[in-house]
Amino acid sequence: MINSPTIISQSKHGIPRECISDPAHKVLEHLNRSGFNAYLVGGCVRDLLLGYKPKDFDVATDATPEQVRELFPNSRLIGRRFRLAHVRFKRNIIEVSTFRAPPSEKLLDHNGRIVDDNIYGTLEQDAWRRDFSINALYYDIRTDSVIDYTGGITDLEKHQIRLIGNPTTRYQEDPVRMLRAVRFMCKLGFDLHPESKEAIYQFASTLQNIPPARLFEEVIKLFLSGYAIQAFSLLRHFGLFQWLFPETETYLIQGDRFSQSFLEQALINTDNRVLEEKPVTAAFLFAVFLWVPIKKLIDQYPDSKKIGELIRKSVETVSINQSRHITLPRRVSLPMKEIWYLQPRFKYQQGIRAVRLLQHPRFRAAYDFLLLRNQADEIPNEQDTNLCRWWDKVQSLEEKERLNYLNPKRSRSNRSKTKKIKPKLNQLVSVDG
Ligand code: ATP
Ligand code: MG
């Protein structure tokens, strides 16, 4: 344990001052001028030292959350387990947390998990209770120096992620740190220190003690940041994935070929979209992971005539089981379900049903999902490949042509009917799915 910190001066660390965002500057300066100590901390310092552009800027200070709230009218307090202030500048949020002291026994549950982390402390105490040494570096804008209590600079140089302190205690205190370890391995391409690694195999199952609402954000960061395929493989390797998506893991472990290829293809596509800066959604991601158990339920009734109803029942069963592990906000669960419910509707290639499908706000996501199912060989027959081609063609047409394409009989023979339906169809077709 290092007691006095290593101070790295600007001439050594070389972080250009202009790389620190204006909002971060404002927050630090206002806190310092008001008599508090405030530093940049965490991912932003780590990323600046590695020469990357930080995703966001976090600040640590000796001001309490209430004092921060008073200093910044544009702030609000969030979190119960870990209370902190968000200072907002248009679309930019600076997260300001108060230095934390080591957790007291009283605030641990019977598994050793911290349930209340709101005891304030000093800068040094704050450094030792952060997760990894590379995330416990502080930047002081008053001196332009970096402060290192835990050996983070050496670990950065070694490209190593090392849990601060005893890995057993630290994972018990907060099992989410195991997911964070995987995330930083993927994001930075660093190795995990052997002791920090070993303890994951032992403590993976403690992920089930984490409130499901907290896991949603972590899963999003793991799978929508451009390294989903690697995160998937590492999470499975460490035995963590099964505590996030237990039913999905059941089929993967059985060596189910469709499940493996469907998920891999989806995650490769997601990574490519992130790389191309195209939008990616949590709804699509969860639709993918949970389709594996839903499809298994559907497959039990191959002769079902009521496929829509069967999908709905399977979706309900799987959603209830999954909600014990990860809570999905409604803004995610609703579009996720729509993606599934639209699947059987692609067989209506013509008429008002086809037009309505094309106009549905979730058409594009549902179509991508259909393609993925087809790619994963779930629907290997020619008829279904033709279905994908048909809908691909429809989308490539000019708006005017779509009407004839989706409604050929009406536009040629049944003129009186066409008259009635045409305005409606025109209206629908002009809205691009
Ligand atoms: P990113 O680049 O993804 O934002 P980050 O390291 O900044 O990475 P955040 O989730 O923004 O990650 O957290 C900010 C900092 O807070 C971390 O760098 C770390 O010091 C500390 N921290 C976050 N979560 C934990 C945790 N579960 N246990 C201990 N410290 C944590
Ligand atoms: Mg951060």
Short mmCIF file of C-alpha atoms and ligand atoms in Angstrom, two decimals:
data_model
loop_
_atom_site.label_atom_id
_atom_site.label_comp_id
_atom_site.label_asym_id
_atom_site.label_seq_id
_atom_site.Cartn_x
_atom_site.Cartn_y
_atom_site.Cartn_z
CA MET A 1 0.00 0.00 0.00
CA ILE A 2 1.35 3.41 -0.96
CA ASN A 3 0.69 6.05 1.71
CA SER A 4 1.87 9.26 0.13
CA PRO A 5 0.69 9.69 -3.44
CA THR A 6 2.85 9.90 -6.52
CA ILE A 7 2.37 13.30 -8.16
CA ILE A 8 2.89 13.39 -11.91
CA SER A 9 3.54 16.84 -13.32
CA GLN A 10 2.24 18.17 -16.63
CA SER A 11 5.66 17.82 -18.27
CA LYS A 12 5.57 14.08 -17.50
CA HIS A 13 1.94 13.15 -18.17
CA GLY A 14 1.56 15.52 -21.14
CA ILE A 15 -2.24 15.88 -21.00
CA PRO A 16 -3.08 19.01 -23.05
CA ARG A 17 -5.21 21.36 -20.93
CA GLU A 18 -7.59 22.01 -23.82
CA CYS A 19 -8.65 18.34 -23.79
CA ILE A 20 -10.65 19.03 -20.64
CA SER A 21 -14.18 20.08 -21.59
CA ASP A 22 -15.49 23.56 -20.75
CA PRO A 23 -18.29 22.25 -18.51
CA ALA A 24 -15.76 20.17 -16.53
CA HIS A 25 -13.56 23.26 -16.16
CA LYS A 26 -16.50 25.33 -14.94
CA VAL A 27 -17.47 22.78 -12.29
CA LEU A 28 -13.90 22.35 -11.01
CA GLU A 29 -13.20 26.08 -10.90
CA HIS A 30 -16.46 26.96 -9.18
CA LEU A 31 -15.92 24.31 -6.50
CA ASN A 32 -12.28 25.35 -5.96
CA ARG A 33 -13.16 29.06 -5.78
CA SER A 34 -15.86 28.24 -3.23
CA GLY A 35 -13.26 26.78 -0.88
CA PHE A 36 -13.65 23.08 -1.76
CA ASN A 37 -11.16 20.66 -3.26
CA ALA A 38 -12.26 19.19 -6.57
CA TYR A 39 -10.53 16.91 -9.04
CA LEU A 40 -11.26 15.12 -12.28
CA VAL A 41 -11.33 11.40 -11.59
CA GLY A 42 -11.98 8.00 -13.11
CA GLY A 43 -12.40 7.15 -16.76
CA CYS A 44 -11.66 10.65 -18.05
CA VAL A 45 -8.20 10.83 -16.43
CA ARG A 46 -7.45 7.25 -17.51
CA ASP A 47 -8.52 7.96 -21.09
CA LEU A 48 -6.64 11.28 -21.28
CA LEU A 49 -3.45 9.54 -20.12
CA LEU A 50 -3.97 6.90 -22.82
CA GLY A 51 -4.49 9.62 -25.43
CA TYR A 52 -8.21 8.88 -25.95
CA LYS A 53 -11.04 11.41 -25.97
CA PRO A 54 -13.01 10.87 -22.73
CA LYS A 55 -16.66 9.84 -23.08
CA ASP A 56 -17.60 12.07 -20.15
CA PHE A 57 -15.98 13.88 -17.23
CA ASP A 58 -16.44 12.88 -13.58
CA VAL A 59 -15.47 15.07 -10.65
CA ALA A 60 -14.65 14.08 -7.04
CA THR A 61 -14.82 16.67 -4.28
CA ASP A 62 -14.93 17.24 -0.52
CA ALA A 63 -18.19 19.18 -0.92
CA THR A 64 -21.21 17.15 0.12
CA PRO A 65 -23.91 16.44 -2.49
CA GLU A 66 -26.12 19.04 -0.81
CA GLN A 67 -23.35 21.66 -0.97
CA VAL A 68 -22.83 20.86 -4.67
CA ARG A 69 -26.57 21.18 -5.21
CA GLU A 70 -26.51 24.63 -3.61
CA LEU A 71 -23.54 25.85 -5.64
CA PHE A 72 -25.00 24.81 -9.00
CA PRO A 73 -28.58 25.77 -9.86
CA ASN A 74 -28.26 23.49 -12.91
CA SER A 75 -27.74 20.40 -10.72
CA ARG A 76 -29.82 17.65 -9.17
CA LEU A 77 -29.11 14.88 -6.71
CA ILE A 78 -29.49 11.27 -7.78
CA GLY A 79 -28.99 7.77 -6.35
CA ARG A 80 -29.84 6.27 -2.99
CA ARG A 81 -27.15 3.63 -2.46
CA PHE A 82 -24.58 6.09 -3.83
CA ARG A 83 -25.82 9.67 -3.64
CA LEU A 84 -24.22 12.15 -6.03
CA ALA A 85 -24.90 15.32 -7.98
CA HIS A 86 -25.43 15.71 -11.71
CA VAL A 87 -24.53 19.16 -13.02
CA ARG A 88 -26.14 19.71 -16.39
CA PHE A 89 -24.88 21.89 -19.24
CA LYS A 90 -27.29 21.39 -22.14
CA ARG A 91 -26.65 17.78 -23.26
CA ASN A 92 -23.52 17.48 -21.13
CA ILE A 93 -23.71 16.08 -17.61
CA ILE A 94 -20.82 16.31 -15.14
CA GLU A 95 -21.13 13.71 -12.40
CA VAL A 96 -19.89 15.13 -9.09
CA SER A 97 -19.33 12.63 -6.27
CA THR A 98 -18.22 13.36 -2.73
CA PHE A 99 -15.06 11.59 -1.44
CA ARG A 100 -16.15 8.30 0.13
CA ALA A 101 -14.76 6.67 3.29
CA PRO A 102 -14.19 2.88 3.56
CA PRO A 103 -17.53 1.06 3.96
CA SER A 104 -18.50 0.39 7.56
CA GLU A 105 -19.58 -3.14 8.62
CA LYS A 106 -23.01 -1.81 9.47
CA LEU A 107 -23.66 -0.86 5.87
CA LEU A 108 -22.97 -4.33 4.42
CA ASP A 109 -25.64 -6.99 3.91
CA HIS A 110 -25.13 -10.66 4.91
CA ASN A 111 -23.24 -11.30 1.63
CA GLY A 112 -20.78 -8.47 2.37
CA ARG A 113 -22.44 -6.28 -0.27
CA ILE A 114 -22.50 -2.51 0.30
CA VAL A 115 -26.12 -1.44 0.51
CA ASP A 116 -25.47 2.16 1.56
CA ASP A 117 -22.35 3.94 0.36
CA ASN A 118 -22.87 7.46 1.66
CA ILE A 119 -20.19 7.91 4.33
CA TYR A 120 -17.91 10.74 3.26
CA GLY A 121 -14.13 10.71 3.62
CA THR A 122 -10.85 12.16 2.40
CA LEU A 123 -9.22 12.20 -1.04
CA GLU A 124 -6.93 9.34 -0.03
CA GLN A 125 -9.79 7.22 1.33
CA ASP A 126 -11.73 7.92 -1.83
CA ALA A 127 -8.85 6.64 -3.96
CA TRP A 128 -8.65 3.31 -2.10
CA ARG A 129 -12.33 2.59 -2.41
CA ARG A 130 -12.53 3.01 -6.17
CA ASP A 131 -12.69 -0.18 -8.24
CA PHE A 132 -9.48 -0.47 -10.30
CA SER A 133 -6.16 1.34 -9.87
CA ILE A 134 -6.38 2.75 -13.42
CA ASN A 135 -9.73 4.33 -12.43
CA ALA A 136 -8.36 5.92 -9.24
CA LEU A 137 -6.24 8.69 -10.77
CA TYR A 138 -7.08 12.32 -9.98
CA TYR A 139 -6.33 15.40 -12.06
CA ASP A 140 -5.88 18.72 -10.24
CA ILE A 141 -6.49 21.68 -12.58
CA ARG A 142 -4.88 24.04 -10.04
CA THR A 143 -1.47 22.45 -10.63
CA ASP A 144 -2.13 20.45 -13.81
CA SER A 145 -0.83 17.37 -12.04
CA VAL A 146 -2.09 13.80 -11.74
CA ILE A 147 -2.33 12.25 -8.27
CA ASP A 148 -1.87 8.49 -7.87
CA TYR A 149 -2.34 6.70 -4.52
CA THR A 150 -2.91 3.14 -5.74
CA GLY A 151 -0.29 2.46 -8.42
CA GLY A 152 -2.64 3.26 -11.32
CA ILE A 153 0.08 4.83 -13.47
CA THR A 154 2.23 1.67 -13.33
CA ASP A 155 -0.81 -0.46 -14.19
CA LEU A 156 -1.65 1.81 -17.11
CA GLU A 157 1.89 1.37 -18.41
CA LYS A 158 1.59 -2.40 -18.00
CA HIS A 159 -1.82 -2.38 -19.74
CA GLN A 160 -3.22 -4.05 -16.67
CA ILE A 161 -6.57 -3.81 -14.88
CA ARG A 162 -6.05 -4.47 -11.19
CA LEU A 163 -8.71 -4.39 -8.53
CA ILE A 164 -7.64 -2.19 -5.61
CA GLY A 165 -7.27 -4.20 -2.38
CA ASN A 166 -8.37 -7.77 -1.78
CA PRO A 167 -10.33 -9.07 -4.82
CA THR A 168 -12.56 -11.29 -2.67
CA THR A 169 -13.71 -8.41 -0.47
CA ARG A 170 -14.01 -6.00 -3.36
CA TYR A 171 -16.21 -8.30 -5.49
CA GLN A 172 -18.29 -9.17 -2.43
CA GLU A 173 -18.79 -5.48 -1.67
CA ASP A 174 -20.03 -4.91 -5.20
CA PRO A 175 -20.37 -7.82 -7.65
CA VAL A 176 -20.99 -5.34 -10.51
CA ARG A 177 -17.22 -4.75 -10.42
CA MET A 178 -16.88 -8.13 -12.21
CA LEU A 179 -18.92 -6.79 -15.12
CA ARG A 180 -16.88 -3.60 -15.08
CA ALA A 181 -13.67 -5.65 -15.22
CA VAL A 182 -14.92 -7.36 -18.38
CA ARG A 183 -16.02 -4.02 -19.83
CA PHE A 184 -12.60 -2.42 -19.35
CA MET A 185 -10.83 -5.51 -20.73
CA CYS A 186 -12.85 -5.08 -23.93
CA LYS A 187 -12.79 -1.31 -24.07
CA LEU A 188 -9.08 -0.87 -23.41
CA GLY A 189 -7.75 -4.20 -24.69
CA PHE A 190 -5.97 -4.63 -21.32
CA ASP A 191 -5.42 -7.82 -19.37
CA LEU A 192 -6.98 -8.43 -15.98
CA HIS A 193 -4.51 -8.96 -13.13
CA PRO A 194 -4.39 -12.73 -12.31
CA GLU A 195 -5.80 -12.34 -8.79
CA SER A 196 -8.59 -10.05 -9.96
CA LYS A 197 -9.32 -12.67 -12.65
CA GLU A 198 -9.28 -15.76 -10.43
CA ALA A 199 -11.78 -14.31 -7.98
CA ILE A 200 -14.36 -13.80 -10.75
CA TYR A 201 -14.74 -17.55 -11.35
CA GLN A 202 -15.41 -17.90 -7.64
CA PHE A 203 -17.83 -15.00 -7.23
CA ALA A 204 -19.68 -14.93 -10.56
CA SER A 205 -22.86 -16.29 -8.95
CA THR A 206 -23.05 -13.33 -6.54
CA LEU A 207 -24.29 -11.26 -9.48
CA GLN A 208 -27.72 -12.67 -8.61
CA ASN A 209 -27.71 -10.47 -5.47
CA ILE A 210 -27.64 -7.27 -7.51
CA PRO A 211 -30.97 -5.48 -7.85
CA PRO A 212 -32.20 -6.16 -11.43
CA ALA A 213 -32.67 -2.43 -12.13
CA ARG A 214 -28.95 -1.77 -11.70
CA LEU A 215 -27.95 -4.45 -14.21
CA PHE A 216 -29.79 -2.87 -17.13
CA GLU A 217 -27.33 0.03 -17.48
CA GLU A 218 -24.32 -2.25 -17.13
CA VAL A 219 -25.56 -4.61 -19.83
CA ILE A 220 -26.17 -1.70 -22.18
CA LYS A 221 -22.63 -0.41 -21.68
CA LEU A 222 -21.23 -3.90 -22.28
CA PHE A 223 -23.13 -4.58 -25.48
CA LEU A 224 -23.72 -1.23 -27.15
CA SER A 225 -20.21 0.22 -27.06
CA GLY A 226 -18.69 -1.48 -30.09
CA TYR A 227 -17.18 -4.59 -28.48
CA ALA A 228 -20.28 -6.72 -27.95
CA ILE A 229 -18.91 -9.90 -29.48
CA GLN A 230 -15.84 -9.84 -27.25
CA ALA A 231 -17.90 -8.96 -24.17
CA PHE A 232 -20.25 -11.88 -24.92
CA SER A 233 -17.40 -14.32 -25.17
CA LEU A 234 -15.65 -13.06 -21.99
CA LEU A 235 -18.86 -12.96 -19.95
CA ARG A 236 -19.55 -16.58 -20.92
CA HIS A 237 -15.95 -17.54 -20.23
CA PHE A 238 -16.14 -16.14 -16.67
CA GLY A 239 -19.56 -17.70 -16.01
CA LEU A 240 -21.16 -14.25 -15.69
CA PHE A 241 -23.51 -14.38 -18.68
CA GLN A 242 -25.69 -17.06 -17.07
CA TRP A 243 -26.64 -14.64 -14.26
CA LEU A 244 -27.72 -12.01 -16.77
CA PHE A 245 -29.62 -14.19 -19.26
CA PRO A 246 -30.08 -17.61 -17.58
CA GLU A 247 -32.57 -19.05 -20.07
CA THR A 248 -30.50 -17.98 -23.05
CA GLU A 249 -27.41 -19.55 -21.50
CA THR A 250 -29.29 -22.86 -21.05
CA TYR A 251 -29.53 -23.29 -24.82
CA LEU A 252 -26.03 -22.03 -25.50
CA ILE A 253 -24.53 -24.51 -23.08
CA GLN A 254 -26.43 -27.32 -24.80
CA GLY A 255 -24.54 -26.37 -27.96
CA ASP A 256 -27.65 -25.22 -29.80
CA ARG A 257 -26.38 -24.20 -33.23
CA PHE A 258 -29.09 -21.67 -34.05
CA SER A 259 -28.75 -19.85 -30.71
CA GLN A 260 -25.00 -19.50 -31.07
CA SER A 261 -25.05 -18.32 -34.66
CA PHE A 262 -28.06 -16.02 -34.19
CA LEU A 263 -26.48 -14.23 -31.21
CA GLU A 264 -23.03 -13.99 -32.75
CA GLN A 265 -24.36 -12.59 -36.00
CA ALA A 266 -26.49 -10.05 -34.12
CA LEU A 267 -23.56 -8.91 -31.99
CA ILE A 268 -21.23 -8.64 -34.98
CA ASN A 269 -23.86 -6.50 -36.74
CA THR A 270 -24.23 -4.35 -33.60
CA ASP A 271 -20.47 -3.76 -33.39
CA ASN A 272 -20.36 -2.85 -37.08
CA ARG A 273 -23.20 -0.37 -36.64
CA VAL A 274 -21.40 1.29 -33.70
CA LEU A 275 -18.24 1.47 -35.81
CA GLU A 276 -20.19 3.10 -38.65
CA GLU A 277 -21.82 5.46 -36.10
CA LYS A 278 -25.29 4.14 -36.94
CA PRO A 279 -27.86 4.05 -34.13
CA VAL A 280 -28.14 0.91 -31.99
CA THR A 281 -30.99 0.28 -29.57
CA ALA A 282 -31.40 -1.52 -26.27
CA ALA A 283 -34.77 -2.85 -27.51
CA PHE A 284 -33.16 -4.68 -30.43
CA LEU A 285 -30.36 -6.02 -28.22
CA PHE A 286 -32.75 -7.50 -25.66
CA ALA A 287 -35.03 -8.76 -28.44
CA VAL A 288 -32.04 -10.71 -29.71
CA PHE A 289 -30.92 -12.20 -26.38
CA LEU A 290 -34.41 -13.26 -25.37
CA TRP A 291 -35.47 -14.61 -28.75
CA VAL A 292 -33.46 -17.74 -28.02
CA PRO A 293 -35.75 -19.00 -25.18
CA ILE A 294 -38.87 -17.58 -26.89
CA LYS A 295 -38.11 -19.52 -30.07
CA LYS A 296 -37.62 -22.70 -28.06
CA LEU A 297 -41.10 -22.35 -26.59
CA ILE A 298 -42.60 -21.65 -30.01
CA ASP A 299 -40.82 -24.63 -31.54
CA GLN A 300 -42.66 -26.94 -29.15
CA TYR A 301 -45.80 -26.38 -31.21
CA PRO A 302 -44.66 -26.72 -34.83
CA ASP A 303 -48.19 -27.23 -36.16
CA SER A 304 -49.74 -24.25 -34.42
CA LYS A 305 -52.07 -22.31 -36.66
CA LYS A 306 -52.24 -19.39 -34.23
CA ILE A 307 -48.62 -18.30 -34.43
CA GLY A 308 -49.35 -14.74 -33.23
CA GLU A 309 -50.98 -16.02 -30.07
CA LEU A 310 -48.19 -18.54 -29.51
CA ILE A 311 -45.57 -15.80 -29.75
CA ARG A 312 -47.48 -13.64 -27.26
CA LYS A 313 -47.72 -16.45 -24.72
CA SER A 314 -44.04 -17.34 -25.11
CA VAL A 315 -43.05 -13.69 -24.80
CA GLU A 316 -45.00 -13.34 -21.55
CA THR A 317 -43.41 -16.47 -20.03
CA VAL A 318 -39.88 -15.47 -20.96
CA SER A 319 -40.35 -11.81 -19.94
CA ILE A 320 -41.56 -12.78 -16.47
CA ASN A 321 -38.59 -15.11 -15.90
CA GLN A 322 -36.11 -12.57 -17.25
CA SER A 323 -37.46 -9.70 -15.11
CA ARG A 324 -36.04 -11.43 -12.04
CA HIS A 325 -32.57 -10.76 -13.43
CA ILE A 326 -32.65 -7.50 -15.36
CA THR A 327 -35.35 -4.83 -15.18
CA LEU A 328 -36.14 -3.29 -18.52
CA PRO A 329 -37.60 0.21 -18.61
CA ARG A 330 -40.86 0.41 -20.56
CA ARG A 331 -39.22 2.55 -23.25
CA VAL A 332 -37.18 -0.61 -24.00
CA SER A 333 -39.60 -3.45 -23.25
CA LEU A 334 -42.43 -2.07 -25.40
CA PRO A 335 -40.46 -1.71 -28.67
CA MET A 336 -38.71 -5.02 -27.90
CA LYS A 337 -42.07 -6.80 -27.81
CA GLU A 338 -43.20 -5.04 -30.99
CA ILE A 339 -40.16 -6.41 -32.82
CA TRP A 340 -41.26 -9.94 -31.87
CA TYR A 341 -44.96 -9.42 -32.50
CA LEU A 342 -44.33 -8.09 -36.00
CA GLN A 343 -42.45 -11.23 -37.08
CA PRO A 344 -45.47 -13.30 -38.21
CA ARG A 345 -46.89 -10.28 -40.04
CA PHE A 346 -44.20 -10.29 -42.73
CA LYS A 347 -46.02 -13.14 -44.47
CA TYR A 348 -48.73 -10.67 -45.53
CA GLN A 349 -46.98 -9.37 -48.59
CA GLN A 350 -49.93 -7.57 -50.10
CA GLY A 351 -52.96 -5.49 -49.24
CA ILE A 352 -53.73 -3.22 -46.35
CA ARG A 353 -51.98 -5.50 -43.84
CA ALA A 354 -48.73 -5.24 -45.76
CA VAL A 355 -49.05 -1.48 -46.00
CA ARG A 356 -49.76 -1.17 -42.29
CA LEU A 357 -46.72 -3.27 -41.52
CA LEU A 358 -44.54 -1.07 -43.70
CA GLN A 359 -45.87 1.99 -41.92
CA HIS A 360 -45.33 0.60 -38.41
CA PRO A 361 -42.75 2.63 -36.41
CA ARG A 362 -40.91 -0.60 -35.60
CA PHE A 363 -40.95 -1.91 -39.20
CA ARG A 364 -37.23 -1.35 -39.84
CA ALA A 365 -36.11 -3.00 -36.59
CA ALA A 366 -38.50 -5.92 -37.11
CA TYR A 367 -37.26 -6.34 -40.69
CA ASP A 368 -33.62 -6.38 -39.53
CA PHE A 369 -34.66 -9.00 -36.99
CA LEU A 370 -36.29 -11.09 -39.73
CA LEU A 371 -33.09 -10.90 -41.78
CA LEU A 372 -31.07 -11.99 -38.79
CA ARG A 373 -33.32 -15.00 -38.21
CA ASN A 374 -32.94 -15.88 -41.85
CA GLN A 375 -29.16 -15.43 -41.75
CA ALA A 376 -28.91 -17.69 -38.70
CA ASP A 377 -30.51 -20.40 -40.80
CA GLU A 378 -33.60 -20.57 -38.72
CA ILE A 379 -35.67 -20.26 -41.87
CA PRO A 380 -33.52 -21.98 -44.44
CA ASN A 381 -36.30 -22.63 -46.93
CA GLU A 382 -36.42 -20.75 -50.18
CA GLN A 383 -39.88 -19.38 -49.50
CA ASP A 384 -38.68 -17.41 -46.49
CA THR A 385 -35.54 -16.17 -48.16
CA ASN A 386 -37.83 -14.87 -50.88
CA LEU A 387 -39.88 -13.15 -48.17
CA CYS A 388 -36.79 -11.22 -47.04
CA ARG A 389 -36.02 -10.33 -50.66
CA TRP A 390 -39.58 -9.11 -51.18
CA TRP A 391 -39.47 -6.74 -48.22
CA ASP A 392 -36.02 -5.58 -49.21
CA LYS A 393 -37.37 -4.74 -52.67
CA VAL A 394 -40.39 -2.90 -51.20
CA GLN A 395 -38.12 -0.63 -49.22
CA SER A 396 -35.97 0.16 -52.23
CA LEU A 397 -38.94 1.45 -54.23
CA GLU A 398 -40.05 5.03 -54.63
CA GLU A 399 -43.07 5.85 -52.45
CA LYS A 400 -45.42 5.95 -55.46
CA GLU A 401 -44.38 2.52 -56.70
CA ARG A 402 -44.92 0.91 -53.32
CA LEU A 403 -48.68 1.16 -53.66
CA ASN A 404 -48.79 -0.89 -56.84
CA TYR A 405 -46.27 -3.31 -55.50
CA LEU A 406 -48.13 -3.97 -52.27
CA ASN A 407 -51.57 -3.76 -53.83
CA PRO A 408 -51.35 -4.96 -57.46
CA LYS A 409 -54.78 -6.61 -57.73
CA ARG A 410 -56.65 -3.59 -56.44
CA SER A 411 -54.85 -1.12 -58.65
CA ARG A 412 -55.49 -3.21 -61.80
CA SER A 413 -58.92 -4.90 -61.58
CA ASN A 414 -61.19 -3.82 -58.76
CA ARG A 415 -61.45 -0.12 -59.57
CA SER A 416 -64.37 0.80 -57.32
CA LYS A 417 -62.72 -0.81 -54.30
CA THR A 418 -59.45 0.85 -55.22
CA LYS A 419 -61.13 4.22 -55.13
CA LYS A 420 -62.28 3.71 -51.61
CA ILE A 421 -59.07 2.34 -50.29
CA LYS A 422 -56.59 4.35 -52.32
CA PRO A 423 -56.50 7.59 -50.34
CA LYS A 424 -55.92 5.62 -47.19
CA LEU A 425 -53.23 3.53 -48.80
CA ASN A 426 -51.58 6.57 -50.30
CA GLN A 427 -51.51 8.16 -46.95
CA LEU A 428 -50.04 5.07 -45.34
CA VAL A 429 -47.48 4.35 -48.03
CA SER A 430 -46.13 7.88 -47.99
CA VAL A 431 -45.06 7.47 -44.38
CA ASP A 432 -41.78 5.64 -44.57
CA GLY A 433 -41.41 2.66 -42.21
P1 ATP B 1 -16.33 5.07 -18.74
O1 ATP B 1 -15.24 5.46 -19.65
O2 ATP B 1 -17.09 3.92 -19.23
O3 ATP B 1 -17.19 6.21 -18.26
P2 ATP B 1 -15.46 5.11 -16.01
O4 ATP B 1 -14.25 4.47 -15.37
O5 ATP B 1 -15.49 6.59 -16.01
O6 ATP B 1 -15.57 4.50 -17.45
P3 ATP B 1 -17.94 5.27 -14.60
O7 ATP B 1 -19.00 4.24 -14.48
O8 ATP B 1 -18.22 6.55 -15.26
O9 ATP B 1 -16.72 4.53 -15.30
O10 ATP B 1 -17.42 5.54 -13.12
C1 ATP B 1 -16.55 6.62 -12.78
C2 ATP B 1 -15.56 6.20 -11.73
O11 ATP B 1 -16.25 5.86 -10.52
C3 ATP B 1 -14.75 4.95 -12.08
O12 ATP B 1 -13.64 5.26 -12.85
C4 ATP B 1 -14.36 4.46 -10.71
O13 ATP B 1 -13.30 5.21 -10.16
C5 ATP B 1 -15.60 4.78 -9.87
N1 ATP B 1 -16.54 3.65 -9.84
C6 ATP B 1 -17.58 3.42 -10.64
N2 ATP B 1 -18.24 2.31 -10.32
C7 ATP B 1 -17.59 1.79 -9.26
C8 ATP B 1 -17.80 0.67 -8.42
N3 ATP B 1 -18.80 -0.18 -8.67
N4 ATP B 1 -16.94 0.47 -7.39
C9 ATP B 1 -15.94 1.35 -7.14
N5 ATP B 1 -15.70 2.41 -7.88
C10 ATP B 1 -16.51 2.67 -8.93
MG MG B 2 -17.13 7.88 -16.66
#
